[in-house]
Structures are given as C-alpha cells and as structure tokens.
Short mmCIF file of C-alpha atoms in Angstrom, two decimals:
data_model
loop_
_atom_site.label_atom_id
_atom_site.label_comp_id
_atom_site.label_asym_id
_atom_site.label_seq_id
_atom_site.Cartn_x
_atom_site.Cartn_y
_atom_site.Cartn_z
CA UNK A 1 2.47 -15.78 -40.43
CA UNK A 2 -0.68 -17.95 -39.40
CA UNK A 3 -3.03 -15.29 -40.80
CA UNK A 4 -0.98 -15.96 -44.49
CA UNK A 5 -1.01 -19.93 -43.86
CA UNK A 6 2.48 -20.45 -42.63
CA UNK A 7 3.49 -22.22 -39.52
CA UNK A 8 5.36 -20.14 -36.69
CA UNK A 9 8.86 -19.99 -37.27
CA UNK A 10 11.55 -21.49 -34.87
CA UNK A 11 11.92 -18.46 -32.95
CA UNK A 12 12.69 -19.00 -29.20
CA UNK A 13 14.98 -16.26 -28.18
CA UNK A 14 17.07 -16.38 -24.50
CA UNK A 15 15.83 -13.75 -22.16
CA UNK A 16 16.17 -13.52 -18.51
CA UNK A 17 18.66 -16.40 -18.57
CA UNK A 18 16.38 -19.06 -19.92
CA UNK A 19 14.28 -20.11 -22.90
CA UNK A 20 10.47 -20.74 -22.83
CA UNK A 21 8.08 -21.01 -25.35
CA UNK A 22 6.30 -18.35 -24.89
CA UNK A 23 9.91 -16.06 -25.60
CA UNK A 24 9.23 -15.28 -28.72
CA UNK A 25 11.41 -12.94 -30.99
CA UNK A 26 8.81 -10.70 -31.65
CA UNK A 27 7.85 -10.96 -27.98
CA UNK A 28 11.52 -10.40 -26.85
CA UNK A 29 13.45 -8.24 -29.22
CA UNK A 30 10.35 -5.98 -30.81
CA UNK A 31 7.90 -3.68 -28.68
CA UNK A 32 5.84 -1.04 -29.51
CA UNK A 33 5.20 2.05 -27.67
CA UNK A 34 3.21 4.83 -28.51
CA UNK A 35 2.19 3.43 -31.60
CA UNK A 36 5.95 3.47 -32.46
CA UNK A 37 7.53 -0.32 -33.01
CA UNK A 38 11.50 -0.47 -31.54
CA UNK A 39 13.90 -3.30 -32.85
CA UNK A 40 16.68 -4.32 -30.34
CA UNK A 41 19.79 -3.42 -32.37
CA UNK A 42 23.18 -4.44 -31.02
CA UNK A 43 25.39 -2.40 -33.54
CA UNK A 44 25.06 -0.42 -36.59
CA UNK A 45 28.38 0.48 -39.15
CA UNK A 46 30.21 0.34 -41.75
CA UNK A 47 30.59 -3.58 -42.70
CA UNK A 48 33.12 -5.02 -44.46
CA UNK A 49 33.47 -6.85 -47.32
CA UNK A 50 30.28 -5.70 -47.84
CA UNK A 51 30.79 -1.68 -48.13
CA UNK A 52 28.07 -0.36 -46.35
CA UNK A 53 26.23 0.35 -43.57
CA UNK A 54 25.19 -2.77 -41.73
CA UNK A 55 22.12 -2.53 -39.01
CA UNK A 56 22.35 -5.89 -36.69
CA UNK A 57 19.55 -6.97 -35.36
CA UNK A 58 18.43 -8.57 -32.23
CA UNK A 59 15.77 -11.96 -32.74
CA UNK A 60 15.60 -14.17 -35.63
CA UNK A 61 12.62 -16.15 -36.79
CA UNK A 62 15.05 -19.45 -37.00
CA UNK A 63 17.42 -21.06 -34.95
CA UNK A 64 19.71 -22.14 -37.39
CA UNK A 65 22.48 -24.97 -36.00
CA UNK A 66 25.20 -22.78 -37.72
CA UNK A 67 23.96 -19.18 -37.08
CA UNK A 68 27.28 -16.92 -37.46
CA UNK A 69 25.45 -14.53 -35.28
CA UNK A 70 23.89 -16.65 -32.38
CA UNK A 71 25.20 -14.36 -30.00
CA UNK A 72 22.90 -11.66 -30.64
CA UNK A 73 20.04 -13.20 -32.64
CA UNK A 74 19.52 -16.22 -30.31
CA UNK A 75 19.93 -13.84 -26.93
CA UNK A 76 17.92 -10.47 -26.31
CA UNK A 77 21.25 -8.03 -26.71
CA UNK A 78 21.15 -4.37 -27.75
CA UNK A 79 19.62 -1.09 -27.03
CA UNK A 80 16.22 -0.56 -28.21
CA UNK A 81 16.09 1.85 -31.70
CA UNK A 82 13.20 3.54 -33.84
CA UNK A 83 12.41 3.42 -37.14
CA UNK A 84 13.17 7.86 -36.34
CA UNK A 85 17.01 6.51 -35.20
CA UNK A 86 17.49 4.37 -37.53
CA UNK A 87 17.01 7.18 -40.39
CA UNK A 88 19.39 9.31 -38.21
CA UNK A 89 22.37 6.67 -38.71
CA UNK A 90 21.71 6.81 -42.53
CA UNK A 91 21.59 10.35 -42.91
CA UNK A 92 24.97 10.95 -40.88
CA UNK A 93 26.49 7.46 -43.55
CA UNK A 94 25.31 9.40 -46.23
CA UNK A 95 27.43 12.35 -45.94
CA UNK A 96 30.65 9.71 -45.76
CA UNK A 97 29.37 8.07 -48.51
CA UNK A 98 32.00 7.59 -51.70
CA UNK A 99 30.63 5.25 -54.11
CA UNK A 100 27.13 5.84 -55.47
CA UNK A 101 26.02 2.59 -56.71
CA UNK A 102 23.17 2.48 -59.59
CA UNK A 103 19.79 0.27 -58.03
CA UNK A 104 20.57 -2.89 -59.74
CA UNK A 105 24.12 -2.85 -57.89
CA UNK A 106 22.02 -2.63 -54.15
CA UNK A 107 23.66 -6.14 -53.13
CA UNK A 108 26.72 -7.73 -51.49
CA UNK A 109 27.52 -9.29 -54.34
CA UNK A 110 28.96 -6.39 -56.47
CA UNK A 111 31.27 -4.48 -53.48
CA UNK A 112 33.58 -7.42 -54.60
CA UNK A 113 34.59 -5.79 -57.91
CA UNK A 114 35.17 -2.51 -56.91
CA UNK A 115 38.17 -3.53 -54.01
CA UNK A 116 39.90 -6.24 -52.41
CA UNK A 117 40.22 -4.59 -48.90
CA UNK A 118 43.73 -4.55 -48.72
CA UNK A 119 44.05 -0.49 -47.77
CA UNK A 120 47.91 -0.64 -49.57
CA UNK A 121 46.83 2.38 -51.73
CA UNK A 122 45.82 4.15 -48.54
CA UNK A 123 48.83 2.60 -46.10
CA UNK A 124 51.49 2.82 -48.86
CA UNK A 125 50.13 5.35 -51.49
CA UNK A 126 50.25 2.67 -54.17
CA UNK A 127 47.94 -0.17 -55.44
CA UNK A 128 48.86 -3.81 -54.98
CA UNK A 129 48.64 -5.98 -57.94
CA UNK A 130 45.59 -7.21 -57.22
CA UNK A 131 43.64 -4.00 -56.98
CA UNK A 132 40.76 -3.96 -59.45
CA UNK A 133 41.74 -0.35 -60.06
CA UNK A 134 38.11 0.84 -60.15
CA UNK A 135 37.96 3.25 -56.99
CA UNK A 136 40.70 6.41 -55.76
CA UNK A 137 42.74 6.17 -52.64
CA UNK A 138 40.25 8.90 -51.39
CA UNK A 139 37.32 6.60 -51.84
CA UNK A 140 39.05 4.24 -49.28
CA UNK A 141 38.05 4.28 -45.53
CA UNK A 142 39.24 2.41 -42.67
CA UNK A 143 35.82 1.55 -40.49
CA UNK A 144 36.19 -0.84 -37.60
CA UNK A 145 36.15 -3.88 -39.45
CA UNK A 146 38.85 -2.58 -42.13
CA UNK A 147 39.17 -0.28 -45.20
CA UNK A 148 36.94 -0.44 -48.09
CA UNK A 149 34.74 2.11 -49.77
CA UNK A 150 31.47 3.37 -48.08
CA UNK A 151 28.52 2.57 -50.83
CA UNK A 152 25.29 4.17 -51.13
CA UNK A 153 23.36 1.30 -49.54
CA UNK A 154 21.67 0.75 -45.84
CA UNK A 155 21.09 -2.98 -44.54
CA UNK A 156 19.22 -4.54 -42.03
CA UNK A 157 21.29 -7.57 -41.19
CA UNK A 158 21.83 -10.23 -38.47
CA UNK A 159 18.90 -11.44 -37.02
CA UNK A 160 15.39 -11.22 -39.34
CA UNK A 161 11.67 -10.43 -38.04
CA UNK A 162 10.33 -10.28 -41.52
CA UNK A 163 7.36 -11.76 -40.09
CA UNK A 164 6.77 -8.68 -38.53
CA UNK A 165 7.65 -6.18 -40.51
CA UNK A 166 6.09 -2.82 -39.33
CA UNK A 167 9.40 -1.15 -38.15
CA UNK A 168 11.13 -2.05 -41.60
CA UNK A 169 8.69 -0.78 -43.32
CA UNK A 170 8.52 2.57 -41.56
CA UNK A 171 12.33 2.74 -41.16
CA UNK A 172 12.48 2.21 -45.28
CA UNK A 173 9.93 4.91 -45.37
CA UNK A 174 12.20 7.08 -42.72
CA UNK A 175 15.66 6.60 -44.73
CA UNK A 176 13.54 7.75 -48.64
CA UNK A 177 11.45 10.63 -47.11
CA UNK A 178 14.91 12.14 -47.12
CA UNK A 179 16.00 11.53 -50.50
CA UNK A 180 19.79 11.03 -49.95
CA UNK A 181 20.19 8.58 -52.57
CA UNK A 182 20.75 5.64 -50.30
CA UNK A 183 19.16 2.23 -50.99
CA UNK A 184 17.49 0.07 -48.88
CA UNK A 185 18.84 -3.82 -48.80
CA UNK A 186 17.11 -6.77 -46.45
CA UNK A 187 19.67 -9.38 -45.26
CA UNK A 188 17.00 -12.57 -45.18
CA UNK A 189 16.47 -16.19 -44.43
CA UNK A 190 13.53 -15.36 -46.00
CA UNK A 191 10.80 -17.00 -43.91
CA UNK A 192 9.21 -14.30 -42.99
CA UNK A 193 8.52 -12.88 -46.44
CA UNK A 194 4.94 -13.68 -47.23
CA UNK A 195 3.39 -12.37 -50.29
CA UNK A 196 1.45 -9.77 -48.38
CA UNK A 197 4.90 -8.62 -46.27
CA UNK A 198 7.04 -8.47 -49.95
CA UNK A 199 3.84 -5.93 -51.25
CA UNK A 200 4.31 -3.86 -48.06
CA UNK A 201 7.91 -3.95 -48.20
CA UNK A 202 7.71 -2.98 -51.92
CA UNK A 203 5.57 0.24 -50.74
CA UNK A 204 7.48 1.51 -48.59
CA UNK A 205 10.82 1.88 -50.21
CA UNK A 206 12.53 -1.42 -49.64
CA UNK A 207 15.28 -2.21 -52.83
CA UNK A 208 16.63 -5.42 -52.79
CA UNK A 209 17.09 -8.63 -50.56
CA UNK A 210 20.21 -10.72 -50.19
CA UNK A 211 18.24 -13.98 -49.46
CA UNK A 212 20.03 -16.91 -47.33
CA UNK A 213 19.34 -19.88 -49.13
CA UNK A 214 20.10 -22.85 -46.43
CA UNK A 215 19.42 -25.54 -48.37
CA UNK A 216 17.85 -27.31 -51.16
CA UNK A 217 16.35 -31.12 -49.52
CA UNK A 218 13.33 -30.53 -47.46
CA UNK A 219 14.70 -32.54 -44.36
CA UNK A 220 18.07 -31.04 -44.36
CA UNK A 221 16.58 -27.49 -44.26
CA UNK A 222 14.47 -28.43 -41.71
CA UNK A 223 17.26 -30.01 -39.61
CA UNK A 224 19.20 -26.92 -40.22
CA UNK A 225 16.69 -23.96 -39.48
CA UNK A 226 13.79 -25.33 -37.84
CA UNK A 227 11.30 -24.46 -40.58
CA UNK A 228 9.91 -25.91 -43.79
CA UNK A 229 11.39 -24.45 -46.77
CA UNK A 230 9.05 -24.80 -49.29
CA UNK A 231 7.70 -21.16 -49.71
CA UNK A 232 11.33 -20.10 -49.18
CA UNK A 233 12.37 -21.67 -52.44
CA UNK A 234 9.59 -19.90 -54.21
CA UNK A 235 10.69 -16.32 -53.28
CA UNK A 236 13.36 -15.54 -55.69
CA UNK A 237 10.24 -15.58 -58.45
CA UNK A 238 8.08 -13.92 -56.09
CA UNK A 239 11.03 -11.15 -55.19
CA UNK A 240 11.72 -10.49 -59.34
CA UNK A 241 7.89 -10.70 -60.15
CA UNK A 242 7.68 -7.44 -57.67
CA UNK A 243 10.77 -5.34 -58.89
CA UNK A 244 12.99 -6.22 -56.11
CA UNK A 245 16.68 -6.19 -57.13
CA UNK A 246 17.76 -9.91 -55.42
CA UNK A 247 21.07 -12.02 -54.74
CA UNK A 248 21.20 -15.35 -53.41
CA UNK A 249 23.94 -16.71 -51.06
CA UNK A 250 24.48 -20.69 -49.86
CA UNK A 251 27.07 -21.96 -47.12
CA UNK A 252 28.74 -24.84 -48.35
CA UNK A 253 28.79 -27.10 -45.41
CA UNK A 254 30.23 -30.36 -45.00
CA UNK A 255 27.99 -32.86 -43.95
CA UNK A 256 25.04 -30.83 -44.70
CA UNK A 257 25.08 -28.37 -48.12
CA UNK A 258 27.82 -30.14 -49.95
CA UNK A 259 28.22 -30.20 -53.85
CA UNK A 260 24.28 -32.15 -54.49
CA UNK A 261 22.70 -29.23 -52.39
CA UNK A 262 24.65 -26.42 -54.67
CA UNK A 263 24.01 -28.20 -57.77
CA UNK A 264 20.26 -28.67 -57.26
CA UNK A 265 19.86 -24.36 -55.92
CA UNK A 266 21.60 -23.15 -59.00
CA UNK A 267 19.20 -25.35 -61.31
CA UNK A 268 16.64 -23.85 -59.32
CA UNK A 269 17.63 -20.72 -59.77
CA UNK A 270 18.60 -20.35 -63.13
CA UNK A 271 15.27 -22.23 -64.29
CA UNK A 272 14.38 -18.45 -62.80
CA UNK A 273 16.95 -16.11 -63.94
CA UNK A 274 20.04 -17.36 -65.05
CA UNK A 275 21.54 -13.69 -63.93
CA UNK A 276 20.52 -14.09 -60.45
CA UNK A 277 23.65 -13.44 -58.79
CA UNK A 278 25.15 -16.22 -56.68
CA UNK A 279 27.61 -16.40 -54.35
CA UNK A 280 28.87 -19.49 -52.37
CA UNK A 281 30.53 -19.53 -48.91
CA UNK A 282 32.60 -21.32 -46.77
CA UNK A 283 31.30 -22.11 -43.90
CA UNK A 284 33.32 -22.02 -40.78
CA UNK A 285 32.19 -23.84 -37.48
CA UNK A 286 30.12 -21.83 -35.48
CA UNK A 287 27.03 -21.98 -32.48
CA UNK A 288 25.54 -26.06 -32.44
CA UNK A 289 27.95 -26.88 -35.46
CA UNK A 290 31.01 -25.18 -34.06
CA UNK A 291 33.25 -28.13 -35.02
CA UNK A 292 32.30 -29.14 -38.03
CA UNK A 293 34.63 -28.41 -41.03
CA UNK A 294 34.93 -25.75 -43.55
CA UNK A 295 34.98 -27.36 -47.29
CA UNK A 296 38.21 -27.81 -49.32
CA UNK A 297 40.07 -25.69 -51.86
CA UNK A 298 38.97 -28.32 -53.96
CA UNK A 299 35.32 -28.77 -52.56
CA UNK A 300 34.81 -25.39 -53.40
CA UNK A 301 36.34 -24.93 -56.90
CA UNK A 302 34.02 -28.16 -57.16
CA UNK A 303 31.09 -25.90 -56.28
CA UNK A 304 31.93 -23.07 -58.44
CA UNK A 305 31.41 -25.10 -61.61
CA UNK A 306 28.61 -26.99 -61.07
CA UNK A 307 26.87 -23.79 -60.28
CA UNK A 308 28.37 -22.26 -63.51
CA UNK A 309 26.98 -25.19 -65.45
CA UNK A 310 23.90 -25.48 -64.17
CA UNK A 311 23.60 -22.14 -66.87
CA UNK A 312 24.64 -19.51 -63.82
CA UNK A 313 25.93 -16.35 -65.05
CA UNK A 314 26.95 -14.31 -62.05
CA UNK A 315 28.61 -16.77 -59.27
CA UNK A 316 31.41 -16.42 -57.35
CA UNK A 317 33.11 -17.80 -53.98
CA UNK A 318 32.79 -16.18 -50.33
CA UNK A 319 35.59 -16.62 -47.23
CA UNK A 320 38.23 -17.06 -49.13
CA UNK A 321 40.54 -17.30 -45.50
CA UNK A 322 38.63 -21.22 -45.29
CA UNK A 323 39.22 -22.88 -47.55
CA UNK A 324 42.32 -21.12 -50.05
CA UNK A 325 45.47 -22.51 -48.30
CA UNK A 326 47.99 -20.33 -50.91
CA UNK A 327 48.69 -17.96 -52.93
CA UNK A 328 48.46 -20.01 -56.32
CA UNK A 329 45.08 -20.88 -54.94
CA UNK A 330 43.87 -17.40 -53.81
CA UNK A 331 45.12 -16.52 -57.19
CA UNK A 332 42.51 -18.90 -59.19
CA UNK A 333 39.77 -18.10 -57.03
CA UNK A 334 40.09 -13.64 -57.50
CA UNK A 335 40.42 -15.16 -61.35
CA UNK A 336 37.13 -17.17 -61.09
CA UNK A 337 35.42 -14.56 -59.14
CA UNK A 338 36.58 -11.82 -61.58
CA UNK A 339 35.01 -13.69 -64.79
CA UNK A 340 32.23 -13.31 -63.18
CA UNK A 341 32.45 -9.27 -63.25
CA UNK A 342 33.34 -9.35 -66.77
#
C-alpha cells in the first residue's frame, strides 16, 4: 500500500490474547511457506441469500465499528488454506452446481430474482405465491444456512487482504486452470484495491467485486473504518474501466449512513453508470455499534427512492427481517425489489 501512495490500513488483528501494533493482518492471518502464501480461513460453503460458495476469511485491512464479522476478521480464527485447497473446494461445488449464471450475473445482487429461500417447493412439492417461478424444485438445496440454488460463482468473503493479494491471485488462477465454468467474485471494502492490485487481479482470472461502500462524508468513513475513503470512492470507475463486472452495497445506519449518505453514493454512482447495481441494507447492531438501531420500514422505503431518483436503475433493499414489521410491508418491498428485475 505505501509503495502505491496509500496509508496503512486500520488493520490490528487479536492474536495471542492481545492487540499490538505490530499484529498486523497480513502479519497474523497470511504466511508464506515454501514460496506458497496460506490465508487463515474459518469456513467455506454454500451461503445464503447469496447462492454460492462463500470462502470467509480471517484479517481485514479495517476495523470497522459495525463489522458483521468481527469475530473472525478482528481475531486470528481458522485453519490455514492454499491457494491448491482452495481450488479443491470449488471443484467438489462445481459438480453440485444447478444454476449456471452468464458473467455479467457474477454478483449478489441477481441470486435475488431467481428465489426467495423459502424451500416450500422442496418441503411441500408446491411453490408459494411468492416464488419468482424461475428455477425447478431440483435446482433447490438445503446447505447449512437454508435452501436456495447453488450458482456457478466462488467468493472470497469476510475479512479482505486486498492489499496483499498474492494468494487471490493464485487461488483465481487455481479455480480457471480447471475450466469448470465457475466465476470468481471479491467481497471488498475496497481499500486494498490499488490500481496495480485491480491489473493483477484482472490477470489472473478474478470476475467481479461486490464493493462495500461505508460511506459517502470523509469524516464519517473515517470514524467508521479507520481509513480515508477517497481512493475508495474512485474504484467503481477504476473496476468498469478494467472489465470487472461490479455491484455496490451500503448499510443504512442510523446515526451514521442515513438518507444524506444514500442520496449523495447513488449520485455518485450513477454520474458513473446509472446500471451499477445497488443494493441497500439494514443494518442490525453488531461489534462497537451493537446497540445502535436498525432503520425503519419507512427509513428504508425513504432510501429506496432517493436512490432511484438520483437516475439508479438497478436498486433494491437487503435484510428485509429489520426493518419490514408485516406482511403488507414485506409485500411492497419483494414489489420494489422486483421492478428492479424487470
């Protein structure tokens, strides 16, 4: 990061029961032996609502006050893995693999039209009324975080060490050596993606990032993360410019990334690409903001529009189980998010 002009990241990591300086991610949670680099990895499987498989890391480059995963990306957990094991896992997901997605469908963002993860066509061998009817009961799996389809599509989520990105890059190069039709999709905050780590990244097989942006305001992104987010609001150009399929995503937290914060990242990124797809969650307290709020029905239906007319074209909203409180109001938000399928 120095060597590109960019200031360490916040990126203290808990190891032998304590946290020193000098515990660094990349100190902590990557070694390298034999000339071989090994990621601590605390789990790898089939996610859900996401459809596919999910590779959680160990060490993050931030120390965001909200982190959903602090448990893992904050503390050295996991058993040390190769870029060699890592294209093991995919090859043994790509033979339960039941929906082949096209490239430009690498993301998050578009397992939400193909099913609503209820598993009634599997449980009662029928489809609820809100089933998009776009997949077969035999598409359907239960994994351990609930049925869904399995998608052609391998992710390196949880913590990020972008900043170092050797064993990415090799275990991109691992997973297309064996041409099994799987794409490769980086989970970000995106500090870590310098222009010299996105042309590396690009090289060695890498498809499409699902970038994490925290906020918008200088200050409250730095109060948030740690880190300066100036170069992290230039990526999404950066990420198109090279071919990279992208998706953004944005908590909406209350007190911190409220309705001015959402308004001012969809400008942003429709000044881009107005297609950039968007999606907007509800945060839910969690690590050093573990009792904060989650936003309002109406906070986030509030959200949803100003995105939308900021000139948007792909948006919808994320943890539904926050902030909808009924079933009129889970019913307008699967309407809203469906438009955006359309």
């Amino acid at each position: 990061m120095k060597e590109e002009g960019f200031e360490q990241g916040k990126c203290q990591t808990f190891y032998n029961g304590s946290l020193k300086k000098s515990d660094v991610a990349c100190r902590v949670t990557l070694k390298w032996e034999n000339h071989t680099p090994y990621r601590l990895i605390t789990a790898s499987l089939l996610s859900r609502p996401e459809d596919y498989l999910s590779i959680y890391q160990s060490g993050c480059n931030l120390s965001c006050l909200k982190c959903h995963s602090w448990e893992f990306t904050k503390f050295k957990k996991g058993r040390w893995t190769s870029p060699d094991d890592v294209a093991e896992w995919a090859k043994r997901y790509a033979e339960i693999v039941t929906v082949r997605e096209p490239r430009d469908r690498a993301t998050s963002f578009h397992a939400h039209d193909l099913c609503h993860h209820c598993g009634t066509c599997v449980r009662s061998n029928k489809r609820s009324a809100i089933c998009p009817n776009r997949l077969e009961p035999n598409q359907i799996l239960l994994s351990f975080q609930g049925y869904g389809p399995a998608r052609n599509i391998v992710s390196f989520t949880g913590g990020d060490l972008a900043c170092n990105p050797e064993w990415y890059l090799l275990a991109a190069e691992r997973i297309k050596e064996m041409d099994l039709g799987l794409w490769v999709l980086f989970e970000t905050n995106g500090y870590g993606l310098t222009r010299g780590n996105l042309d590396k990244m690009r090289r060695s097989g890498i498809d499409s990032f699902w970038l994490d942006i925290k906020a918008y305001d200088p200050e409250v992104h730095k109060k948030l993360t740690g880190v300066d987010n100036r170069w992290i609001l230039r990526l999404p150009e950066e990420i198109l410019a090279r071919g990279f399929v992208l998706e953004v995503l944005t908590l909406f937290i209350p007190g911190w990334v409220e309705i001015d914060e959402i308004k001012m990242i969809s400008k942003h990124l429709s000044k881009i690409d107005p297609r950039i797809p968007f999606t907007i969650l509800a945060f839910f307290g969690e690590y050093k903001l573990k009792n904060n709020p989650s936003p309002t029905f109406e906070q986030m239906i509030l959200a949803y529009k100003v995105a939308k007319d900021a000139g948007l074209v792909n948006v919808r909203l994320g943890n539904l189980g926050q902030f909808v409180r009924n079933q009129k109001e889970y019913m307008t938000v699967l309407k809203l998010n469906a438009e955006t399928f359309c």
